[in-house]
């Protein structure tokens, strides 16, 4: 038995098997996206129309100021990207429960972190493609001029922002594990609150004083500041590194915390029979 | 186990010598131990009952004594799903688990599948604890449940390759292996690339069986696998399971409501009712025990022939006994 344990648990074998499993989640989600292409088009059109509407508000209120339009468009785009990562992770449990496959996923010999990382990689790729499509559409719709904008710098900030969003997603993903319906509803409420406090469409100074401290601790606030700074003011990437580093650090705190909470939730679900859909 | 009824417990059909054990010295060595050991497993769940139901359960007089909040608010009730369940399954054995709806069969399968943590007791699969050695246990087992749970928009191929990757099956072998398994259970291979949502329930169940067998599990947990299959498909699946046991040395736990299926496939059968194993024996042993019970030890036996369904009804509901008494 010892030799069998050794074979199963040897680091390279385990790592390779975890990598393959991680890829399985990515591939599965890509296949599902293809199969649900009608809904994908629907979501994409909705995101575009939403970004256009928000941009038009900026155009009206800012008396044609292109900076005001871009400020709001960046908010819409970044929210689209970050909310997508958050949603993919947070709702992966409720969605699998709805499909009825949750028990099979939890029964497979796969580390939970591999499972969630696989879902995250897909979320990042998917979010990036969707955000870029909306960005191209908005640039065409408003005739935006991105000359002087530091696009690579904005992408660096965005990449670093994936870490805290993954952490937050893990914290919230546990909710649908504890309660199928209410957990999903709670996840939506939390996402809405992040939208409110993080200065997506306005500076957080516009928030009531008692809400502003929450805005200061939200990683989304710093992500938006960094991306706006890169795109609106052309801030060099070097100057964005401290902010990017802070985002990575917050992720390094949030991911283990979120993962720990998720594992506790999984144990609770297994004690109380919450993984099953029926039967 | 002392509370169990039955007398032919040792008359288990020994698993035939198999290719896999000969090839794998580790498995051969592990044949000496029980494939599955369930010791004193108990599991309780809590359910929320509505205020109205509570009133019915407690009665007016009881309800009247309680506070307004206690009467009007939903309350939590305890449901015992399994109570001190113990049994073992030998390597290569097909062990049947029969019981009425809600008797605890699926709870037990979920505990064996590492999806539920028992409140008390211990379950070991090839010596590994299902709670402590979860990763190792998961590599040894697979399960087919009554509801063929899939990503219904994805094709059979896409679902199977996803499952195979999770278990580390090389992706270049999946298609050939899957088609081989599906071919043996009369799956129409022309539909292999069609979305599962276009399949009948029986076809989905066949894909579910292929998904479980793709990973070559040493222990196969089958929770009503043939429910929803037509009689021909049912026979094909049953024959295939016997092949799997013979060729792969798989140990199988089978829950079913189909008594003929249990009679045909299972080496031993445990009957579970209200969370307790109330009888455990070979099919013949169970029949003989119930016959004795029905004839009351009389020398001139009035009842000489009995089916497994009769046994089941007698042990779980007493219906047959009442009918005979009339």
XYZ file of C-alpha atoms in Angstrom:
605
model
C 0.000 0.000 0.000
C 2.944 2.257 0.752
C 4.211 2.081 -2.813
C 0.728 2.820 -4.157
C 0.442 5.856 -1.868
C 3.863 7.013 -2.975
C 2.913 6.716 -6.633
C -0.329 8.630 -6.161
C 1.196 11.314 -3.966
C 4.543 11.895 -5.689
C 4.846 15.602 -6.398
C 5.413 15.526 -10.201
C 2.597 13.010 -10.757
C 0.217 14.964 -8.554
C 1.205 18.283 -10.123
C 0.737 16.976 -13.660
C -2.614 15.495 -12.772
C -3.698 18.774 -11.122
C -2.601 20.741 -14.212
C -4.632 18.435 -16.457
C -7.609 18.798 -14.150
C -7.227 22.583 -14.141
C -7.228 22.504 -17.927
C -10.362 20.318 -17.829
C -12.297 23.113 -16.095
C -11.004 25.682 -18.584
C -11.863 23.478 -21.574
C -15.289 22.626 -20.143
C -16.177 26.293 -19.745
C -14.943 27.113 -23.255
C -17.152 24.306 -24.605
C -20.110 25.562 -22.611
C -19.568 29.101 -23.908
C -19.689 27.740 -27.458
C -22.870 25.805 -26.743
C -24.553 28.800 -25.107
C -23.464 31.150 -27.905
C -26.924 32.719 -28.174
C -26.779 33.813 -24.543
C -23.185 34.985 -24.977
C -24.241 37.287 -27.813
C -27.106 38.501 -25.664
C -24.774 39.303 -22.720
C -22.256 40.970 -25.030
C -24.879 43.184 -26.643
C -26.229 44.098 -23.210
C -22.708 45.021 -22.004
C -22.133 47.173 -25.098
C -25.472 48.951 -24.827
C -24.893 49.485 -21.132
C -21.432 50.997 -21.773
C -22.847 53.217 -24.558
C -25.678 54.459 -22.311
C -23.284 55.267 -19.477
C -20.952 57.017 -21.941
C -23.856 59.058 -23.285
C -24.707 60.207 -19.761
C -21.109 61.400 -19.487
C -21.373 63.154 -22.845
C -24.534 64.987 -21.749
C -23.449 65.850 -18.209
C -19.863 66.684 -19.149
C -20.910 68.989 -22.019
C -19.126 66.880 -24.619
C -15.937 66.494 -22.570
C -14.217 63.388 -23.990
C -12.425 62.821 -20.670
C -15.764 62.566 -18.870
C -16.992 60.032 -21.430
C -13.784 58.028 -21.131
C -13.940 58.196 -17.318
C -17.355 56.539 -17.360
C -16.534 54.121 -20.167
C -13.478 52.921 -18.225
C -15.742 52.417 -15.216
C -18.177 50.393 -17.308
C -15.418 48.315 -18.904
C -13.534 47.626 -15.713
C -16.708 46.737 -13.894
C -17.608 44.423 -16.741
C -14.243 42.667 -16.433
C -13.952 42.473 -12.662
C -17.605 41.603 -12.058
C -17.223 38.842 -14.630
C -14.305 37.262 -12.761
C -16.165 37.625 -9.493
C -19.340 36.130 -10.974
C -17.625 33.178 -12.635
C -15.958 32.165 -9.379
C -18.769 33.051 -7.019
C -21.458 31.353 -9.104
C -19.502 28.316 -10.216
C -20.984 26.365 -7.305
C -24.595 27.467 -7.765
C -24.334 26.889 -11.497
C -22.966 23.354 -11.092
C -25.638 22.639 -8.529
C -28.248 23.799 -11.047
C -26.735 21.513 -13.713
C -26.643 18.678 -11.157
C -22.907 18.050 -11.644
C -21.687 19.471 -8.329
C -21.436 16.084 -6.618
C -19.373 14.682 -9.496
C -16.972 17.620 -9.369
C -16.568 17.302 -5.600
C -16.120 13.541 -5.888
C -13.278 13.811 -8.412
C -9.701 13.448 -7.113
C -8.912 17.092 -7.714
C -7.593 19.682 -5.276
C -10.211 22.319 -4.606
C -7.711 25.067 -5.436
C -7.161 23.445 -8.868
C -10.895 23.428 -9.424
C -11.280 27.089 -8.529
C -8.114 28.161 -10.343
C -9.305 26.405 -13.510
C -12.552 28.328 -13.319
C -10.613 31.551 -12.685
C -8.330 31.141 -15.685
C -11.357 30.796 -17.875
C -12.978 33.825 -16.225
C -9.912 35.967 -16.922
C -9.679 34.913 -20.569
C -13.392 35.250 -21.115
C -13.545 38.611 -19.341
C -10.604 39.926 -21.328
C -12.147 38.983 -24.691
C -15.520 40.470 -23.752
C -13.991 43.673 -22.355
C -11.841 44.194 -25.437
C -14.859 43.736 -27.712
C -16.811 46.315 -25.691
C -13.787 48.657 -25.722
C -13.520 48.447 -29.538
C -17.263 49.041 -29.886
C -17.187 52.022 -27.494
C -14.144 53.520 -29.247
C -16.026 53.332 -32.540
C -19.343 54.551 -31.070
C -17.892 57.637 -29.338
C -14.966 58.176 -31.684
C -12.625 58.003 -28.676
C -9.013 58.999 -29.067
C -6.689 56.829 -26.975
C -3.529 58.567 -28.151
C -1.271 59.196 -25.186
C -3.021 56.548 -23.120
C -0.748 53.967 -21.480
C -2.621 50.819 -22.527
C 0.098 48.334 -21.399
C 0.159 50.069 -18.012
C -3.615 49.701 -17.729
C -3.300 45.996 -18.576
C -0.652 45.526 -15.858
C -2.997 47.044 -13.282
C -5.830 44.911 -14.586
C -3.750 41.728 -14.389
C -2.785 42.502 -10.800
C -6.422 43.207 -9.928
C -7.310 39.606 -10.829
C -5.675 38.424 -7.581
C -7.879 40.281 -5.080
C -10.955 39.577 -7.228
C -10.124 35.872 -7.085
C -9.861 36.135 -3.298
C -13.180 37.964 -3.019
C -14.782 35.473 -5.405
C -13.615 32.578 -3.212
C -15.115 34.188 -0.127
C -18.438 34.646 -1.883
C -18.405 31.257 -3.668
C -18.901 29.602 -0.312
C -22.353 31.150 0.055
C -24.096 29.047 -2.646
C -22.373 26.022 -1.090
C -24.176 26.670 2.200
C -27.525 27.552 0.692
C -28.396 26.877 -2.936
C -30.764 29.759 -3.609
C -30.116 32.234 -0.816
C -26.347 31.938 -1.281
C -26.601 32.986 -4.903
C -28.839 35.892 -3.995
C -26.402 36.987 -1.278
C -23.541 36.857 -3.800
C -25.446 39.251 -6.074
C -26.038 41.645 -3.173
C -22.326 41.624 -2.294
C -21.415 42.323 -5.919
C -23.871 45.241 -5.922
C -22.318 46.656 -2.745
C -18.821 46.466 -4.274
C -20.175 48.413 -7.262
C -21.603 51.052 -4.942
C -18.542 51.621 -2.764
C -15.725 51.298 -5.290
C -16.177 54.478 -7.309
C -16.906 52.725 -10.550
C -18.806 55.664 -12.067
C -17.891 58.418 -9.582
C -15.032 59.253 -7.210
C -15.547 57.735 -3.779
C -15.544 61.249 -2.343
C -19.089 61.432 -3.764
C -20.190 58.702 -1.301
C -21.750 59.600 2.064
C -18.978 60.017 4.641
C -19.890 56.800 6.488
C -19.531 54.741 3.293
C -16.226 56.205 2.164
C -14.009 54.031 4.449
C -15.488 50.960 2.734
C -14.507 52.452 -0.605
C -10.929 52.884 0.605
C -10.589 49.197 1.506
C -12.080 47.910 -1.755
C -9.417 46.661 -4.209
C -11.723 47.678 -7.073
C -11.265 51.340 -6.095
C -7.486 51.081 -6.597
C -7.867 49.109 -9.801
C -10.069 51.826 -11.278
C -7.737 54.567 -10.083
C -4.790 52.803 -11.705
C -6.509 52.092 -15.014
C -7.943 55.634 -15.232
C -4.591 57.092 -14.405
C -2.963 55.022 -17.190
C -5.613 55.697 -19.818
C -6.688 59.282 -19.042
C -3.396 60.751 -17.919
C -0.948 58.372 -19.609
C 0.821 57.671 -16.308
C 3.982 55.624 -16.998
C 3.893 51.953 -15.990
C 6.756 52.429 -13.507
C 4.619 54.837 -11.521
C 1.796 52.296 -11.493
C 3.948 49.527 -10.053
C 3.433 50.437 -6.382
C -0.321 50.397 -6.870
C -0.115 47.144 -8.814
C 2.050 45.634 -6.087
C -0.509 46.646 -3.477
C -3.213 44.893 -5.505
C -1.123 41.717 -5.711
C -0.452 41.904 -1.967
C -4.137 42.285 -1.199
C -4.713 39.230 -3.387
C -2.060 37.289 -1.501
C -3.995 37.996 1.678
C -7.481 37.496 0.247
C -6.809 34.260 -1.688
C -5.676 32.152 1.303
C -8.418 33.683 3.450
C -11.024 32.983 0.751
C -9.690 29.478 0.192
C -9.734 28.705 3.916
C -13.315 29.945 4.177
C -14.282 27.883 1.128
C -12.759 24.701 2.594
C -14.617 25.268 5.864
C -17.795 25.757 3.838
C -17.132 22.535 1.935
C -16.708 20.652 5.207
C -19.942 22.163 6.514
C -21.768 21.223 3.301
C -20.475 17.650 3.565
C -21.608 17.402 7.169
C -25.085 18.684 6.392
C -25.669 17.036 3.025
C -25.779 20.289 1.066
C -23.954 19.151 -2.067
C -26.823 17.142 -3.469
C -29.493 18.551 -5.714
C -32.035 15.872 -4.905
C -32.393 12.263 -3.791
C -23.610 -7.024 13.108
C -25.127 -9.204 15.791
C -28.521 -7.604 15.243
C -28.558 -8.658 11.607
C -30.962 -11.314 10.512
C -29.709 -13.972 8.180
C -27.792 -17.189 8.244
C -25.981 -17.639 4.985
C -23.600 -14.737 5.411
C -20.536 -16.736 4.536
C -21.958 -18.197 1.346
C -20.519 -15.462 -0.812
C -19.587 -16.196 -4.394
C -15.863 -15.687 -4.552
C -14.692 -13.313 -7.244
C -12.981 -15.058 -10.105
C -9.251 -14.705 -10.523
C -8.770 -11.594 -12.542
C -6.272 -10.206 -14.944
C -5.827 -6.931 -13.115
C -4.881 -8.492 -9.805
C -2.349 -10.706 -11.511
C -0.806 -7.685 -13.180
C -0.863 -5.415 -10.143
C 0.860 -6.830 -7.052
C -0.479 -3.991 -4.895
C -4.073 -4.819 -5.767
C -3.320 -8.518 -5.377
C -1.997 -7.866 -1.871
C -4.978 -5.694 -1.045
C -7.373 -8.471 -2.050
C -6.654 -9.942 1.357
C -8.429 -7.047 3.082
C -12.056 -6.056 2.716
C -12.685 -3.786 -0.244
C -15.183 -1.803 1.788
C -15.539 -1.740 5.542
C -18.454 0.167 7.030
C -18.314 0.270 10.829
C -21.035 1.810 12.958
C -21.996 4.580 10.571
C -24.669 7.018 11.753
C -25.956 10.121 10.061
C -28.613 12.603 11.066
C -29.946 15.560 9.151
C -31.886 18.559 10.317
C -34.932 19.703 8.399
C -36.848 22.921 8.712
C -40.532 22.277 9.293
C -43.144 24.934 8.680
C -45.158 26.306 11.605
C -48.303 24.553 10.290
C -46.616 21.200 10.136
C -45.286 21.715 13.611
C -48.801 22.258 14.846
C -49.848 18.983 13.272
C -46.930 17.123 14.771
C -47.168 18.562 18.263
C -50.931 18.815 18.456
C -53.010 21.746 19.648
C -52.503 21.118 23.339
C -48.726 21.024 23.036
C -48.714 24.055 20.726
C -50.878 26.036 23.116
C -48.343 25.675 25.901
C -45.524 27.165 23.821
C -44.769 30.815 23.240
C -46.129 32.705 20.227
C -42.689 32.592 18.551
C -42.330 28.864 19.149
C -45.737 28.250 17.587
C -45.492 30.600 14.621
C -41.888 30.223 13.513
C -40.560 27.257 11.516
C -38.593 24.812 13.599
C -35.811 22.312 13.050
C -36.460 18.602 13.294
C -33.966 15.787 13.387
C -34.136 13.041 10.772
C -32.095 9.902 11.270
C -30.807 8.795 7.880
C -28.461 6.037 9.065
C -28.145 4.391 12.456
C -25.176 2.253 13.410
C -24.778 0.664 9.988
C -22.008 -1.913 9.682
C -21.094 -4.350 6.946
C -18.173 -5.238 4.763
C -17.784 -6.009 1.094
C -15.166 -8.403 -0.226
C -12.956 -7.542 -3.193
C -14.692 -8.420 -6.436
C -18.072 -8.806 -4.753
C -21.315 -7.282 -6.004
C -23.118 -6.147 -2.896
C -26.779 -5.185 -3.245
C -28.448 -2.624 -1.070
C -32.225 -2.745 -1.134
C -34.570 -0.471 0.733
C -37.714 1.581 0.391
C -37.513 5.222 -0.710
C -35.894 7.334 2.001
C -34.402 4.327 3.782
C -30.851 5.699 3.667
C -29.400 3.950 0.604
C -28.326 7.108 -1.184
C -26.982 8.613 2.056
C -24.774 5.584 2.452
C -23.599 5.804 -1.160
C -22.817 9.506 -0.639
C -20.723 8.714 2.429
C -18.818 6.095 0.435
C -18.391 8.656 -2.357
C -16.752 11.170 0.050
C -19.665 13.563 -0.441
C -20.990 13.268 3.095
C -19.171 13.113 6.399
C -20.768 10.636 8.831
C -21.647 11.754 12.362
C -20.212 8.564 13.821
C -18.441 5.450 12.654
C -15.830 4.790 10.038
C -15.765 3.787 6.387
C -12.663 2.368 4.768
C -12.188 1.641 1.094
C -9.226 -0.671 0.500
C -8.023 0.346 3.932
C -8.283 4.079 3.319
C -10.543 6.256 5.428
C -13.136 8.115 3.345
C -12.857 11.227 5.537
C -9.129 11.364 6.280
C -7.686 9.909 3.057
C -10.173 11.588 0.780
C -7.884 12.125 -2.220
C -6.706 8.508 -2.290
C -10.237 7.198 -1.881
C -11.475 9.422 -4.699
C -8.919 7.887 -7.051
C -10.245 4.413 -6.290
C -13.967 5.013 -6.688
C -16.578 6.237 -9.109
C -20.313 6.436 -8.957
C -23.375 6.253 -11.153
C -26.396 7.903 -9.602
C -30.048 7.608 -10.475
C -30.111 11.061 -12.057
C -27.666 11.192 -14.944
C -26.102 14.536 -14.018
C -24.288 16.125 -16.925
C -23.682 19.424 -18.595
C -26.671 18.826 -20.802
C -25.648 21.310 -23.506
C -22.352 19.487 -24.003
C -21.998 16.377 -26.133
C -21.338 12.915 -24.748
C -17.735 13.287 -25.937
C -17.256 16.676 -24.253
C -18.727 15.427 -20.978
C -16.625 12.279 -21.028
C -13.359 14.003 -21.874
C -13.985 16.470 -19.041
C -14.577 13.640 -16.555
C -11.578 11.694 -17.872
C -9.229 14.659 -17.448
C -10.329 15.078 -13.827
C -9.268 11.491 -13.164
C -6.034 11.761 -15.130
C -7.091 9.474 -18.000
C -4.962 10.373 -21.073
C -7.149 12.430 -23.399
C -5.905 10.574 -26.524
C -7.338 7.337 -25.130
C -10.699 8.706 -24.017
C -12.570 8.489 -27.300
C -11.551 4.876 -28.065
C -12.200 3.771 -24.499
C -15.536 5.566 -24.276
C -16.712 4.125 -27.584
C -15.653 0.657 -26.487
C -17.677 0.912 -23.281
C -20.666 2.564 -24.959
C -20.612 -0.060 -27.710
C -20.948 -2.821 -25.118
C -24.099 -1.269 -23.664
C -25.701 -0.697 -27.070
C -25.322 3.065 -27.191
C -25.907 4.481 -30.673
C -22.380 5.734 -31.415
C -23.653 8.021 -34.199
C -25.002 10.203 -31.389
C -21.610 10.489 -29.648
C -21.138 14.135 -30.628
C -24.741 15.205 -29.974
C -25.656 17.304 -26.915
C -26.869 15.254 -23.953
C -30.057 17.328 -23.804
C -31.185 15.588 -27.022
C -30.786 12.118 -25.476
C -33.463 9.982 -23.882
C -33.060 9.277 -20.183
C -31.863 5.764 -20.965
C -29.161 7.031 -23.319
C -28.028 9.587 -20.753
C -27.781 6.826 -18.173
C -25.579 4.813 -20.540
C -23.227 7.790 -20.885
C -23.218 8.057 -17.078
C -22.144 4.427 -16.842
C -19.401 5.028 -19.424
C -18.243 8.084 -17.457
C -17.823 6.017 -14.315
C -16.081 3.122 -16.040
C -13.706 5.313 -18.059
C -11.734 5.933 -14.899
C -11.311 2.177 -14.177
C -12.566 2.429 -10.607
C -11.620 -0.323 -8.192
C -14.848 0.333 -6.305
C -17.943 1.172 -8.289
C -20.922 2.710 -6.500
C -24.116 2.256 -8.468
C -27.160 4.080 -7.144
C -30.115 2.746 -9.157
C -28.093 2.732 -12.407
C -30.713 0.986 -14.536
C -33.696 3.084 -13.485
C -35.282 4.450 -16.637
C -33.700 1.942 -19.000
C -35.855 -0.242 -21.235
C -35.723 -3.996 -20.488
C -33.249 -4.698 -23.316
C -30.871 -1.920 -22.255
C -31.247 -3.018 -18.658
C -30.122 -6.539 -19.561
C -27.196 -5.175 -21.559
C -26.048 -3.004 -18.673
C -26.428 -5.862 -16.206
C -24.381 -8.180 -18.424
C -21.779 -5.468 -18.798
C -21.519 -5.000 -15.029
C -20.850 -8.703 -14.622
C -18.130 -8.365 -17.271
C -16.633 -5.380 -15.438
C -16.501 -7.333 -12.221
C -14.946 -10.292 -13.961
C -12.398 -8.461 -16.105
C -11.510 -5.475 -13.932
C -11.835 -7.047 -10.501
C -14.125 -4.182 -9.556
C -16.004 -4.306 -6.289
C -19.531 -3.060 -6.798
C -22.182 -1.703 -4.465
C -25.536 -1.642 -6.188
C -28.709 -0.027 -4.927
C -31.816 -0.842 -6.881
C -35.576 -1.163 -6.685
C -35.459 -3.901 -9.284
C -35.547 -7.120 -7.273
C -34.840 -9.348 -10.282
C -31.742 -7.288 -10.981
C -30.547 -7.672 -7.402
C -31.271 -11.391 -7.517
C -29.397 -11.783 -10.783
C -26.332 -9.653 -10.007
C -25.656 -9.546 -6.300
C -23.526 -11.971 -4.357
C -24.980 -10.678 -1.097
C -27.820 -8.330 -0.351
C -28.350 -5.972 2.549
C -31.854 -4.738 3.229
C -31.965 -1.299 4.762
C -35.018 0.267 6.329
C -35.297 3.493 8.331
C -31.520 3.831 8.321
C -30.778 0.377 9.693
C -29.591 -2.794 7.995
C -32.366 -5.203 8.928
C -31.109 -8.229 6.997
C -27.952 -9.221 5.199
C -27.387 -12.453 3.378
C -27.227 -14.077 -0.011
C -30.461 -13.926 -1.986
C -31.112 -17.594 -1.208
C -30.292 -17.062 2.441
C -32.773 -14.199 2.695
C -35.484 -16.206 0.945
C -34.930 -19.175 3.203
C -35.052 -16.974 6.298
C -38.332 -15.366 5.279
C -39.840 -18.722 4.277
C -39.091 -20.055 7.737
C -40.607 -16.955 9.243
C -43.763 -17.220 7.131
C -44.251 -20.930 7.781
C -43.743 -20.369 11.479
C -41.504 -23.392 11.826
C -44.346 -25.777 10.853
C -43.285 -29.104 9.378
C -45.893 -29.060 6.579
C -44.705 -25.913 4.878
C -47.614 -24.067 3.266
C -45.367 -21.676 1.349
C -42.551 -23.287 -0.575
C -41.553 -20.698 -3.125
C -40.757 -17.054 -2.607
C -39.221 -14.212 -4.626
C -36.782 -11.537 -3.519
C -39.615 -9.034 -3.853
C -41.615 -11.070 -1.338
C -38.619 -10.994 0.979
C -38.305 -7.256 0.587
C -42.000 -6.625 1.258
C -42.038 -8.972 4.218
C -39.017 -7.388 5.854
C -39.809 -3.761 5.161
C -43.580 -3.590 5.297
C -45.010 -6.892 6.437
C -47.430 -6.798 3.515
C -46.800 -10.357 2.400
C -47.133 -11.668 5.935
C -50.513 -9.969 6.291
C -51.691 -11.250 2.924
C -50.673 -14.797 3.790
C -52.332 -14.523 7.182
C -55.608 -13.731 5.487
